[in-house]
JSON list of C-alpha atoms in Angstrom, two decimals:
[
{"chain": "A", "resi": 1, "resn": "UNK", "atom": "CA", "xyz": [-0.05, -0.02, -0.01]},
{"chain": "A", "resi": 2, "resn": "UNK", "atom": "CA", "xyz": [1.55, 3.41, -0.99]},
{"chain": "A", "resi": 3, "resn": "UNK", "atom": "CA", "xyz": [1.53, 6.47, 1.12]},
{"chain": "A", "resi": 4, "resn": "UNK", "atom": "CA", "xyz": [-0.90, 8.37, -1.05]},
{"chain": "A", "resi": 5, "resn": "UNK", "atom": "CA", "xyz": [-3.61, 5.70, -0.36]},
{"chain": "A", "resi": 6, "resn": "UNK", "atom": "CA", "xyz": [-3.21, 5.71, 3.42]},
{"chain": "A", "resi": 7, "resn": "UNK", "atom": "CA", "xyz": [-2.32, 9.50, 4.06]},
{"chain": "A", "resi": 8, "resn": "UNK", "atom": "CA", "xyz": [-5.11, 11.91, 3.07]},
{"chain": "A", "resi": 9, "resn": "UNK", "atom": "CA", "xyz": [-5.79, 15.58, 3.16]},
{"chain": "A", "resi": 10, "resn": "UNK", "atom": "CA", "xyz": [-8.56, 17.31, 4.68]},
{"chain": "A", "resi": 11, "resn": "UNK", "atom": "CA", "xyz": [-11.20, 16.46, 1.97]},
{"chain": "A", "resi": 12, "resn": "UNK", "atom": "CA", "xyz": [-11.25, 12.96, 3.29]},
{"chain": "A", "resi": 13, "resn": "UNK", "atom": "CA", "xyz": [-11.92, 13.71, 6.81]},
{"chain": "A", "resi": 14, "resn": "UNK", "atom": "CA", "xyz": [-15.44, 14.85, 6.24]},
{"chain": "A", "resi": 15, "resn": "UNK", "atom": "CA", "xyz": [-16.39, 11.77, 4.34]},
{"chain": "A", "resi": 16, "resn": "UNK", "atom": "CA", "xyz": [-14.91, 9.29, 6.91]},
{"chain": "A", "resi": 17, "resn": "UNK", "atom": "CA", "xyz": [-16.10, 10.93, 10.03]},
{"chain": "A", "resi": 18, "resn": "UNK", "atom": "CA", "xyz": [-19.49, 9.54, 9.49]},
{"chain": "A", "resi": 19, "resn": "UNK", "atom": "CA", "xyz": [-18.46, 6.03, 8.65]},
{"chain": "A", "resi": 20, "resn": "UNK", "atom": "CA", "xyz": [-19.76, 3.42, 11.10]},
{"chain": "A", "resi": 21, "resn": "UNK", "atom": "CA", "xyz": [-17.60, 1.22, 13.04]},
{"chain": "A", "resi": 22, "resn": "UNK", "atom": "CA", "xyz": [-14.74, 3.63, 13.37]},
{"chain": "A", "resi": 23, "resn": "UNK", "atom": "CA", "xyz": [-13.07, 4.92, 16.46]},
{"chain": "A", "resi": 24, "resn": "UNK", "atom": "CA", "xyz": [-12.65, 8.81, 16.70]},
{"chain": "A", "resi": 25, "resn": "UNK", "atom": "CA", "xyz": [-10.97, 8.98, 20.01]},
{"chain": "A", "resi": 26, "resn": "UNK", "atom": "CA", "xyz": [-7.71, 7.39, 19.32]},
{"chain": "A", "resi": 27, "resn": "UNK", "atom": "CA", "xyz": [-4.82, 6.51, 21.77]},
{"chain": "A", "resi": 28, "resn": "UNK", "atom": "CA", "xyz": [-2.40, 9.14, 20.90]},
{"chain": "A", "resi": 29, "resn": "UNK", "atom": "CA", "xyz": [1.08, 9.30, 22.72]},
{"chain": "A", "resi": 30, "resn": "UNK", "atom": "CA", "xyz": [3.55, 12.15, 21.94]},
{"chain": "A", "resi": 31, "resn": "UNK", "atom": "CA", "xyz": [7.10, 11.33, 23.00]},
{"chain": "A", "resi": 32, "resn": "UNK", "atom": "CA", "xyz": [9.20, 14.32, 23.61]},
{"chain": "A", "resi": 33, "resn": "UNK", "atom": "CA", "xyz": [12.73, 14.47, 22.12]},
{"chain": "A", "resi": 34, "resn": "UNK", "atom": "CA", "xyz": [14.23, 15.52, 25.60]},
{"chain": "A", "resi": 35, "resn": "UNK", "atom": "CA", "xyz": [12.78, 12.52, 27.18]},
{"chain": "A", "resi": 36, "resn": "UNK", "atom": "CA", "xyz": [14.43, 9.67, 25.05]},
{"chain": "A", "resi": 37, "resn": "UNK", "atom": "CA", "xyz": [16.67, 7.46, 26.95]},
{"chain": "A", "resi": 38, "resn": "UNK", "atom": "CA", "xyz": [20.21, 7.89, 25.75]},
{"chain": "A", "resi": 39, "resn": "UNK", "atom": "CA", "xyz": [22.81, 5.22, 25.99]},
{"chain": "A", "resi": 40, "resn": "UNK", "atom": "CA", "xyz": [26.44, 5.12, 25.00]},
{"chain": "A", "resi": 41, "resn": "UNK", "atom": "CA", "xyz": [27.52, 2.17, 22.59]},
{"chain": "A", "resi": 42, "resn": "UNK", "atom": "CA", "xyz": [29.63, -0.43, 23.99]},
{"chain": "A", "resi": 43, "resn": "UNK", "atom": "CA", "xyz": [32.29, 0.14, 21.50]},
{"chain": "A", "resi": 44, "resn": "UNK", "atom": "CA", "xyz": [32.52, 3.81, 22.20]},
{"chain": "A", "resi": 45, "resn": "UNK", "atom": "CA", "xyz": [31.56, 4.82, 18.70]},
{"chain": "A", "resi": 46, "resn": "UNK", "atom": "CA", "xyz": [28.24, 6.59, 19.18]},
{"chain": "A", "resi": 47, "resn": "UNK", "atom": "CA", "xyz": [25.01, 6.80, 21.24]},
{"chain": "A", "resi": 48, "resn": "UNK", "atom": "CA", "xyz": [21.63, 5.42, 20.92]},
{"chain": "A", "resi": 49, "resn": "UNK", "atom": "CA", "xyz": [18.46, 7.37, 22.06]},
{"chain": "A", "resi": 50, "resn": "UNK", "atom": "CA", "xyz": [15.51, 4.92, 22.40]},
{"chain": "A", "resi": 51, "resn": "UNK", "atom": "CA", "xyz": [12.37, 6.37, 21.15]},
{"chain": "A", "resi": 52, "resn": "UNK", "atom": "CA", "xyz": [9.85, 3.32, 21.69]},
{"chain": "A", "resi": 53, "resn": "UNK", "atom": "CA", "xyz": [9.63, -0.39, 21.86]},
{"chain": "A", "resi": 54, "resn": "UNK", "atom": "CA", "xyz": [6.79, -2.73, 21.58]},
{"chain": "A", "resi": 55, "resn": "UNK", "atom": "CA", "xyz": [6.36, -4.44, 23.72]},
{"chain": "A", "resi": 56, "resn": "UNK", "atom": "CA", "xyz": [8.20, -2.49, 26.42]},
{"chain": "A", "resi": 57, "resn": "UNK", "atom": "CA", "xyz": [10.49, -5.36, 27.27]},
{"chain": "A", "resi": 58, "resn": "UNK", "atom": "CA", "xyz": [13.95, -6.64, 26.23]},
{"chain": "A", "resi": 59, "resn": "UNK", "atom": "CA", "xyz": [12.30, -9.12, 23.84]},
{"chain": "A", "resi": 60, "resn": "UNK", "atom": "CA", "xyz": [10.56, -6.47, 21.68]},
{"chain": "A", "resi": 61, "resn": "UNK", "atom": "CA", "xyz": [8.95, -7.09, 18.43]},
{"chain": "A", "resi": 62, "resn": "UNK", "atom": "CA", "xyz": [9.71, -3.70, 16.96]},
{"chain": "A", "resi": 63, "resn": "UNK", "atom": "CA", "xyz": [11.76, -0.57, 18.36]},
{"chain": "A", "resi": 64, "resn": "UNK", "atom": "CA", "xyz": [12.27, 2.89, 17.15]},
{"chain": "A", "resi": 65, "resn": "UNK", "atom": "CA", "xyz": [15.55, 4.67, 18.09]},
{"chain": "A", "resi": 66, "resn": "UNK", "atom": "CA", "xyz": [17.88, 7.50, 17.11]},
{"chain": "A", "resi": 67, "resn": "UNK", "atom": "CA", "xyz": [21.73, 6.85, 16.48]},
{"chain": "A", "resi": 68, "resn": "UNK", "atom": "CA", "xyz": [24.42, 9.27, 16.82]},
{"chain": "A", "resi": 69, "resn": "UNK", "atom": "CA", "xyz": [27.40, 7.83, 14.90]},
{"chain": "A", "resi": 70, "resn": "UNK", "atom": "CA", "xyz": [30.72, 9.56, 15.86]},
{"chain": "A", "resi": 71, "resn": "UNK", "atom": "CA", "xyz": [33.26, 7.29, 14.02]},
{"chain": "A", "resi": 72, "resn": "UNK", "atom": "CA", "xyz": [33.55, 4.43, 11.72]},
{"chain": "A", "resi": 73, "resn": "UNK", "atom": "CA", "xyz": [32.44, 1.16, 13.33]},
{"chain": "A", "resi": 74, "resn": "UNK", "atom": "CA", "xyz": [30.89, -2.30, 12.84]},
{"chain": "A", "resi": 75, "resn": "UNK", "atom": "CA", "xyz": [27.10, -2.56, 13.46]},
{"chain": "A", "resi": 76, "resn": "UNK", "atom": "CA", "xyz": [25.71, -4.78, 15.97]},
{"chain": "A", "resi": 77, "resn": "UNK", "atom": "CA", "xyz": [23.92, -7.89, 14.35]},
{"chain": "A", "resi": 78, "resn": "UNK", "atom": "CA", "xyz": [20.28, -8.69, 15.02]},
{"chain": "A", "resi": 79, "resn": "UNK", "atom": "CA", "xyz": [19.24, -12.14, 13.68]},
{"chain": "A", "resi": 80, "resn": "UNK", "atom": "CA", "xyz": [15.72, -12.40, 12.60]},
{"chain": "A", "resi": 81, "resn": "UNK", "atom": "CA", "xyz": [15.40, -8.61, 12.45]},
{"chain": "A", "resi": 82, "resn": "UNK", "atom": "CA", "xyz": [14.72, -6.20, 9.51]},
{"chain": "A", "resi": 83, "resn": "UNK", "atom": "CA", "xyz": [16.18, -2.79, 9.77]},
{"chain": "A", "resi": 84, "resn": "UNK", "atom": "CA", "xyz": [15.46, 0.64, 8.19]},
{"chain": "A", "resi": 85, "resn": "UNK", "atom": "CA", "xyz": [17.98, 3.49, 8.47]},
{"chain": "A", "resi": 86, "resn": "UNK", "atom": "CA", "xyz": [17.16, 7.17, 7.52]},
{"chain": "A", "resi": 87, "resn": "UNK", "atom": "CA", "xyz": [19.87, 9.91, 7.63]},
{"chain": "A", "resi": 88, "resn": "UNK", "atom": "CA", "xyz": [18.66, 12.90, 9.81]},
{"chain": "A", "resi": 89, "resn": "UNK", "atom": "CA", "xyz": [21.88, 15.00, 10.17]},
{"chain": "A", "resi": 90, "resn": "UNK", "atom": "CA", "xyz": [25.40, 15.05, 8.81]},
{"chain": "A", "resi": 91, "resn": "UNK", "atom": "CA", "xyz": [27.13, 14.12, 5.41]},
{"chain": "A", "resi": 92, "resn": "UNK", "atom": "CA", "xyz": [26.01, 10.64, 5.44]},
{"chain": "A", "resi": 93, "resn": "UNK", "atom": "CA", "xyz": [27.54, 7.09, 5.71]},
{"chain": "A", "resi": 94, "resn": "UNK", "atom": "CA", "xyz": [28.69, 4.25, 3.66]},
{"chain": "A", "resi": 95, "resn": "UNK", "atom": "CA", "xyz": [27.56, 0.82, 4.60]},
{"chain": "A", "resi": 96, "resn": "UNK", "atom": "CA", "xyz": [29.98, -1.95, 3.80]},
{"chain": "A", "resi": 97, "resn": "UNK", "atom": "CA", "xyz": [28.58, -5.45, 4.17]},
{"chain": "A", "resi": 98, "resn": "UNK", "atom": "CA", "xyz": [30.89, -8.48, 4.64]},
{"chain": "A", "resi": 99, "resn": "UNK", "atom": "CA", "xyz": [29.52, -10.04, 1.42]},
{"chain": "A", "resi": 100, "resn": "UNK", "atom": "CA", "xyz": [30.79, -6.96, -0.69]},
{"chain": "A", "resi": 101, "resn": "UNK", "atom": "CA", "xyz": [27.58, -5.05, -0.93]},
{"chain": "A", "resi": 102, "resn": "UNK", "atom": "CA", "xyz": [28.02, -1.30, -0.47]},
{"chain": "A", "resi": 103, "resn": "UNK", "atom": "CA", "xyz": [25.22, 1.13, 0.08]},
{"chain": "A", "resi": 104, "resn": "UNK", "atom": "CA", "xyz": [25.28, 4.84, 0.67]},
{"chain": "A", "resi": 105, "resn": "UNK", "atom": "CA", "xyz": [23.20, 6.59, 3.15]},
{"chain": "A", "resi": 106, "resn": "UNK", "atom": "CA", "xyz": [23.34, 10.42, 1.86]},
{"chain": "A", "resi": 107, "resn": "UNK", "atom": "CA", "xyz": [21.55, 13.61, 2.42]},
{"chain": "A", "resi": 108, "resn": "UNK", "atom": "CA", "xyz": [18.96, 14.72, 2.28]},
{"chain": "A", "resi": 109, "resn": "UNK", "atom": "CA", "xyz": [17.20, 11.91, 4.29]},
{"chain": "A", "resi": 110, "resn": "UNK", "atom": "CA", "xyz": [18.77, 8.93, 2.48]},
{"chain": "A", "resi": 111, "resn": "UNK", "atom": "CA", "xyz": [17.17, 5.64, 3.51]},
{"chain": "A", "resi": 112, "resn": "UNK", "atom": "CA", "xyz": [18.22, 2.05, 3.40]},
{"chain": "A", "resi": 113, "resn": "UNK", "atom": "CA", "xyz": [16.58, -1.18, 4.55]},
{"chain": "A", "resi": 114, "resn": "UNK", "atom": "CA", "xyz": [18.54, -4.42, 5.28]},
{"chain": "A", "resi": 115, "resn": "UNK", "atom": "CA", "xyz": [18.48, -7.71, 7.16]},
{"chain": "A", "resi": 116, "resn": "UNK", "atom": "CA", "xyz": [19.75, -7.22, 10.84]},
{"chain": "A", "resi": 117, "resn": "UNK", "atom": "CA", "xyz": [21.81, -10.41, 10.78]},
{"chain": "A", "resi": 118, "resn": "UNK", "atom": "CA", "xyz": [24.25, -9.17, 7.87]},
{"chain": "A", "resi": 119, "resn": "UNK", "atom": "CA", "xyz": [27.52, -8.00, 9.33]},
{"chain": "A", "resi": 120, "resn": "UNK", "atom": "CA", "xyz": [28.65, -4.54, 8.15]},
{"chain": "A", "resi": 121, "resn": "UNK", "atom": "CA", "xyz": [30.80, -1.59, 8.97]},
{"chain": "A", "resi": 122, "resn": "UNK", "atom": "CA", "xyz": [29.58, 1.95, 8.74]},
{"chain": "A", "resi": 123, "resn": "UNK", "atom": "CA", "xyz": [31.99, 4.39, 7.38]},
{"chain": "A", "resi": 124, "resn": "UNK", "atom": "CA", "xyz": [31.26, 8.19, 7.74]},
{"chain": "A", "resi": 125, "resn": "UNK", "atom": "CA", "xyz": [31.45, 10.38, 4.80]},
{"chain": "A", "resi": 126, "resn": "UNK", "atom": "CA", "xyz": [32.60, 13.69, 6.36]},
{"chain": "A", "resi": 127, "resn": "UNK", "atom": "CA", "xyz": [32.06, 13.90, 10.18]},
{"chain": "A", "resi": 128, "resn": "UNK", "atom": "CA", "xyz": [29.46, 12.40, 12.54]},
{"chain": "A", "resi": 129, "resn": "UNK", "atom": "CA", "xyz": [25.87, 11.51, 11.47]},
{"chain": "A", "resi": 130, "resn": "UNK", "atom": "CA", "xyz": [22.48, 11.15, 13.22]},
{"chain": "A", "resi": 131, "resn": "UNK", "atom": "CA", "xyz": [20.13, 8.51, 12.00]},
{"chain": "A", "resi": 132, "resn": "UNK", "atom": "CA", "xyz": [16.49, 7.26, 12.45]},
{"chain": "A", "resi": 133, "resn": "UNK", "atom": "CA", "xyz": [16.59, 3.58, 13.09]},
{"chain": "A", "resi": 134, "resn": "UNK", "atom": "CA", "xyz": [13.51, 1.30, 12.94]},
{"chain": "A", "resi": 135, "resn": "UNK", "atom": "CA", "xyz": [13.75, -2.39, 13.70]},
{"chain": "A", "resi": 136, "resn": "UNK", "atom": "CA", "xyz": [11.22, -5.19, 13.52]},
{"chain": "A", "resi": 137, "resn": "UNK", "atom": "CA", "xyz": [11.27, -8.92, 14.04]},
{"chain": "A", "resi": 138, "resn": "UNK", "atom": "CA", "xyz": [10.25, -11.05, 11.01]},
{"chain": "A", "resi": 139, "resn": "UNK", "atom": "CA", "xyz": [6.93, -12.84, 11.77]},
{"chain": "A", "resi": 140, "resn": "UNK", "atom": "CA", "xyz": [6.03, -10.48, 14.52]},
{"chain": "A", "resi": 141, "resn": "UNK", "atom": "CA", "xyz": [5.72, -7.19, 12.62]},
{"chain": "A", "resi": 142, "resn": "UNK", "atom": "CA", "xyz": [5.65, -5.67, 9.14]},
{"chain": "A", "resi": 143, "resn": "UNK", "atom": "CA", "xyz": [6.75, -2.05, 8.49]},
{"chain": "A", "resi": 144, "resn": "UNK", "atom": "CA", "xyz": [6.44, 0.46, 5.73]},
{"chain": "A", "resi": 145, "resn": "UNK", "atom": "CA", "xyz": [8.33, 3.78, 6.03]},
{"chain": "A", "resi": 146, "resn": "UNK", "atom": "CA", "xyz": [7.89, 6.98, 4.25]},
{"chain": "A", "resi": 147, "resn": "UNK", "atom": "CA", "xyz": [9.27, 10.66, 4.15]},
{"chain": "A", "resi": 148, "resn": "UNK", "atom": "CA", "xyz": [6.24, 13.07, 3.93]},
{"chain": "A", "resi": 149, "resn": "UNK", "atom": "CA", "xyz": [5.69, 16.84, 3.83]},
{"chain": "A", "resi": 150, "resn": "UNK", "atom": "CA", "xyz": [3.26, 18.27, 6.22]},
{"chain": "A", "resi": 151, "resn": "UNK", "atom": "CA", "xyz": [1.19, 21.14, 4.83]},
{"chain": "A", "resi": 152, "resn": "UNK", "atom": "CA", "xyz": [-2.09, 21.58, 6.89]},
{"chain": "A", "resi": 153, "resn": "UNK", "atom": "CA", "xyz": [-4.40, 18.54, 7.73]},
{"chain": "A", "resi": 154, "resn": "UNK", "atom": "CA", "xyz": [-3.38, 15.02, 7.35]},
{"chain": "A", "resi": 155, "resn": "UNK", "atom": "CA", "xyz": [-5.54, 12.01, 8.17]},
{"chain": "A", "resi": 156, "resn": "UNK", "atom": "CA", "xyz": [-4.22, 8.51, 9.11]},
{"chain": "A", "resi": 157, "resn": "UNK", "atom": "CA", "xyz": [-6.25, 5.46, 9.63]},
{"chain": "A", "resi": 158, "resn": "UNK", "atom": "CA", "xyz": [-5.22, 2.40, 11.65]},
{"chain": "A", "resi": 159, "resn": "UNK", "atom": "CA", "xyz": [-6.97, -0.96, 11.46]},
{"chain": "A", "resi": 160, "resn": "UNK", "atom": "CA", "xyz": [-6.81, -3.35, 14.43]},
{"chain": "A", "resi": 161, "resn": "UNK", "atom": "CA", "xyz": [-3.32, -4.46, 15.25]},
{"chain": "A", "resi": 162, "resn": "UNK", "atom": "CA", "xyz": [-1.91, -1.41, 13.29]},
{"chain": "A", "resi": 163, "resn": "UNK", "atom": "CA", "xyz": [0.35, 1.52, 14.71]},
{"chain": "A", "resi": 164, "resn": "UNK", "atom": "CA", "xyz": [1.47, 4.78, 13.03]},
{"chain": "A", "resi": 165, "resn": "UNK", "atom": "CA", "xyz": [4.74, 6.30, 14.07]},
{"chain": "A", "resi": 166, "resn": "UNK", "atom": "CA", "xyz": [5.13, 9.94, 13.06]},
{"chain": "A", "resi": 167, "resn": "UNK", "atom": "CA", "xyz": [8.52, 11.40, 13.81]},
{"chain": "A", "resi": 168, "resn": "UNK", "atom": "CA", "xyz": [8.62, 15.30, 13.12]},
{"chain": "A", "resi": 169, "resn": "UNK", "atom": "CA", "xyz": [11.69, 16.34, 11.18]},
{"chain": "A", "resi": 170, "resn": "UNK", "atom": "CA", "xyz": [11.00, 20.02, 10.77]},
{"chain": "A", "resi": 171, "resn": "UNK", "atom": "CA", "xyz": [8.31, 22.57, 11.65]},
{"chain": "A", "resi": 172, "resn": "UNK", "atom": "CA", "xyz": [5.45, 21.80, 14.20]},
{"chain": "A", "resi": 173, "resn": "UNK", "atom": "CA", "xyz": [2.36, 19.74, 14.37]},
{"chain": "A", "resi": 174, "resn": "UNK", "atom": "CA", "xyz": [-0.51, 18.98, 16.58]},
{"chain": "A", "resi": 175, "resn": "UNK", "atom": "CA", "xyz": [-3.66, 16.78, 16.92]},
{"chain": "A", "resi": 176, "resn": "UNK", "atom": "CA", "xyz": [-6.94, 19.07, 16.61]},
{"chain": "A", "resi": 177, "resn": "UNK", "atom": "CA", "xyz": [-9.45, 18.26, 19.44]},
{"chain": "A", "resi": 178, "resn": "UNK", "atom": "CA", "xyz": [-6.93, 16.34, 21.60]},
{"chain": "A", "resi": 179, "resn": "UNK", "atom": "CA", "xyz": [-5.79, 18.51, 24.61]},
{"chain": "A", "resi": 180, "resn": "UNK", "atom": "CA", "xyz": [-3.24, 15.97, 26.06]},
{"chain": "A", "resi": 181, "resn": "UNK", "atom": "CA", "xyz": [-0.75, 15.52, 23.37]},
{"chain": "A", "resi": 182, "resn": "UNK", "atom": "CA", "xyz": [-0.06, 19.38, 22.84]},
{"chain": "A", "resi": 183, "resn": "UNK", "atom": "CA", "xyz": [2.30, 20.62, 20.05]},
{"chain": "A", "resi": 184, "resn": "UNK", "atom": "CA", "xyz": [4.88, 18.49, 18.51]},
{"chain": "A", "resi": 185, "resn": "UNK", "atom": "CA", "xyz": [8.35, 20.09, 17.97]},
{"chain": "A", "resi": 186, "resn": "UNK", "atom": "CA", "xyz": [11.13, 18.72, 15.73]},
{"chain": "A", "resi": 187, "resn": "UNK", "atom": "CA", "xyz": [12.57, 15.55, 17.15]},
{"chain": "A", "resi": 188, "resn": "UNK", "atom": "CA", "xyz": [9.27, 14.57, 18.72]},
{"chain": "A", "resi": 189, "resn": "UNK", "atom": "CA", "xyz": [7.60, 11.39, 18.00]},
{"chain": "A", "resi": 190, "resn": "UNK", "atom": "CA", "xyz": [3.74, 10.47, 17.91]},
{"chain": "A", "resi": 191, "resn": "UNK", "atom": "CA", "xyz": [2.61, 6.81, 18.58]},
{"chain": "A", "resi": 192, "resn": "UNK", "atom": "CA", "xyz": [-0.75, 6.44, 17.07]},
{"chain": "A", "resi": 193, "resn": "UNK", "atom": "CA", "xyz": [-2.32, 2.81, 18.02]},
{"chain": "A", "resi": 194, "resn": "UNK", "atom": "CA", "xyz": [-5.45, 1.50, 16.47]},
{"chain": "A", "resi": 195, "resn": "UNK", "atom": "CA", "xyz": [-8.44, 0.18, 18.60]},
{"chain": "A", "resi": 196, "resn": "UNK", "atom": "CA", "xyz": [-10.64, -2.87, 18.20]},
{"chain": "A", "resi": 197, "resn": "UNK", "atom": "CA", "xyz": [-12.13, -1.11, 15.09]},
{"chain": "A", "resi": 198, "resn": "UNK", "atom": "CA", "xyz": [-10.67, 1.10, 12.45]},
{"chain": "A", "resi": 199, "resn": "UNK", "atom": "CA", "xyz": [-9.24, 4.27, 13.90]},
{"chain": "A", "resi": 200, "resn": "UNK", "atom": "CA", "xyz": [-9.07, 7.74, 12.62]},
{"chain": "A", "resi": 201, "resn": "UNK", "atom": "CA", "xyz": [-6.18, 10.21, 13.51]},
{"chain": "A", "resi": 202, "resn": "UNK", "atom": "CA", "xyz": [-6.11, 13.89, 12.52]},
{"chain": "A", "resi": 203, "resn": "UNK", "atom": "CA", "xyz": [-2.77, 15.62, 12.48]},
{"chain": "A", "resi": 204, "resn": "UNK", "atom": "CA", "xyz": [-2.39, 19.31, 11.61]},
{"chain": "A", "resi": 205, "resn": "UNK", "atom": "CA", "xyz": [0.63, 21.47, 10.98]},
{"chain": "A", "resi": 206, "resn": "UNK", "atom": "CA", "xyz": [3.54, 22.59, 8.62]},
{"chain": "A", "resi": 207, "resn": "UNK", "atom": "CA", "xyz": [6.94, 20.84, 8.20]},
{"chain": "A", "resi": 208, "resn": "UNK", "atom": "CA", "xyz": [8.16, 17.49, 7.42]},
{"chain": "A", "resi": 209, "resn": "UNK", "atom": "CA", "xyz": [7.92, 14.07, 8.90]},
{"chain": "A", "resi": 210, "resn": "UNK", "atom": "CA", "xyz": [8.78, 10.38, 8.78]},
{"chain": "A", "resi": 211, "resn": "UNK", "atom": "CA", "xyz": [5.76, 8.14, 8.80]},
{"chain": "A", "resi": 212, "resn": "UNK", "atom": "CA", "xyz": [6.11, 4.44, 9.64]},
{"chain": "A", "resi": 213, "resn": "UNK", "atom": "CA", "xyz": [2.99, 2.06, 9.36]},
{"chain": "A", "resi": 214, "resn": "UNK", "atom": "CA", "xyz": [3.58, -1.06, 11.62]},
{"chain": "A", "resi": 215, "resn": "UNK", "atom": "CA", "xyz": [1.32, -4.12, 11.09]},
{"chain": "A", "resi": 216, "resn": "UNK", "atom": "CA", "xyz": [1.57, -6.49, 14.19]},
{"chain": "A", "resi": 217, "resn": "UNK", "atom": "CA", "xyz": [1.59, -10.22, 13.31]},
{"chain": "A", "resi": 218, "resn": "UNK", "atom": "CA", "xyz": [0.92, -13.14, 15.54]},
{"chain": "A", "resi": 219, "resn": "UNK", "atom": "CA", "xyz": [1.23, -12.95, 19.27]},
{"chain": "A", "resi": 220, "resn": "UNK", "atom": "CA", "xyz": [2.20, -9.43, 20.40]}
]
């Protein structure tokens, strides 16, 4: 499913609000950038800021984090896990896999997806980089990821077992009609979880964001 089919503008909101069997009071959580748990890598080559994991346990099914890469270093391996990296800041990084495959993560917002068990070394192009890191276990979740502009209203729909992750890259955003979440600033992340019926989420603002659609599979 492409982004245009699942991310709609304001014209869709009026038509869908009257649909039966749809939740209109979604579970919306905004995670603030200053509250992310920041941890030094064991090899000393960088930092990880953990944004969210599901479930909230060491044995997670999917996980969102931010990586600050300070020097060339091998990546940790994650057997059975798919990974997606998006460049957020810096001049980029070259991913050199042990099997000879080479991929570049370059500005603006370069994106690469690969299997977590593949050994590789990350080589910085010119100075430190900062990356968005999304990981999910095969058979437990499936993920689609897009970089999208935000210009006014955006409506997202989540079926049961689906979650949207919205990471704000630039600008500001808010959820009309919801007092709790408040205004999102760059670096903040919203977690939008579906109910037992199809759920409608309304986001408004101006800027740019990363959108991930997570579909949970099997036992979660």
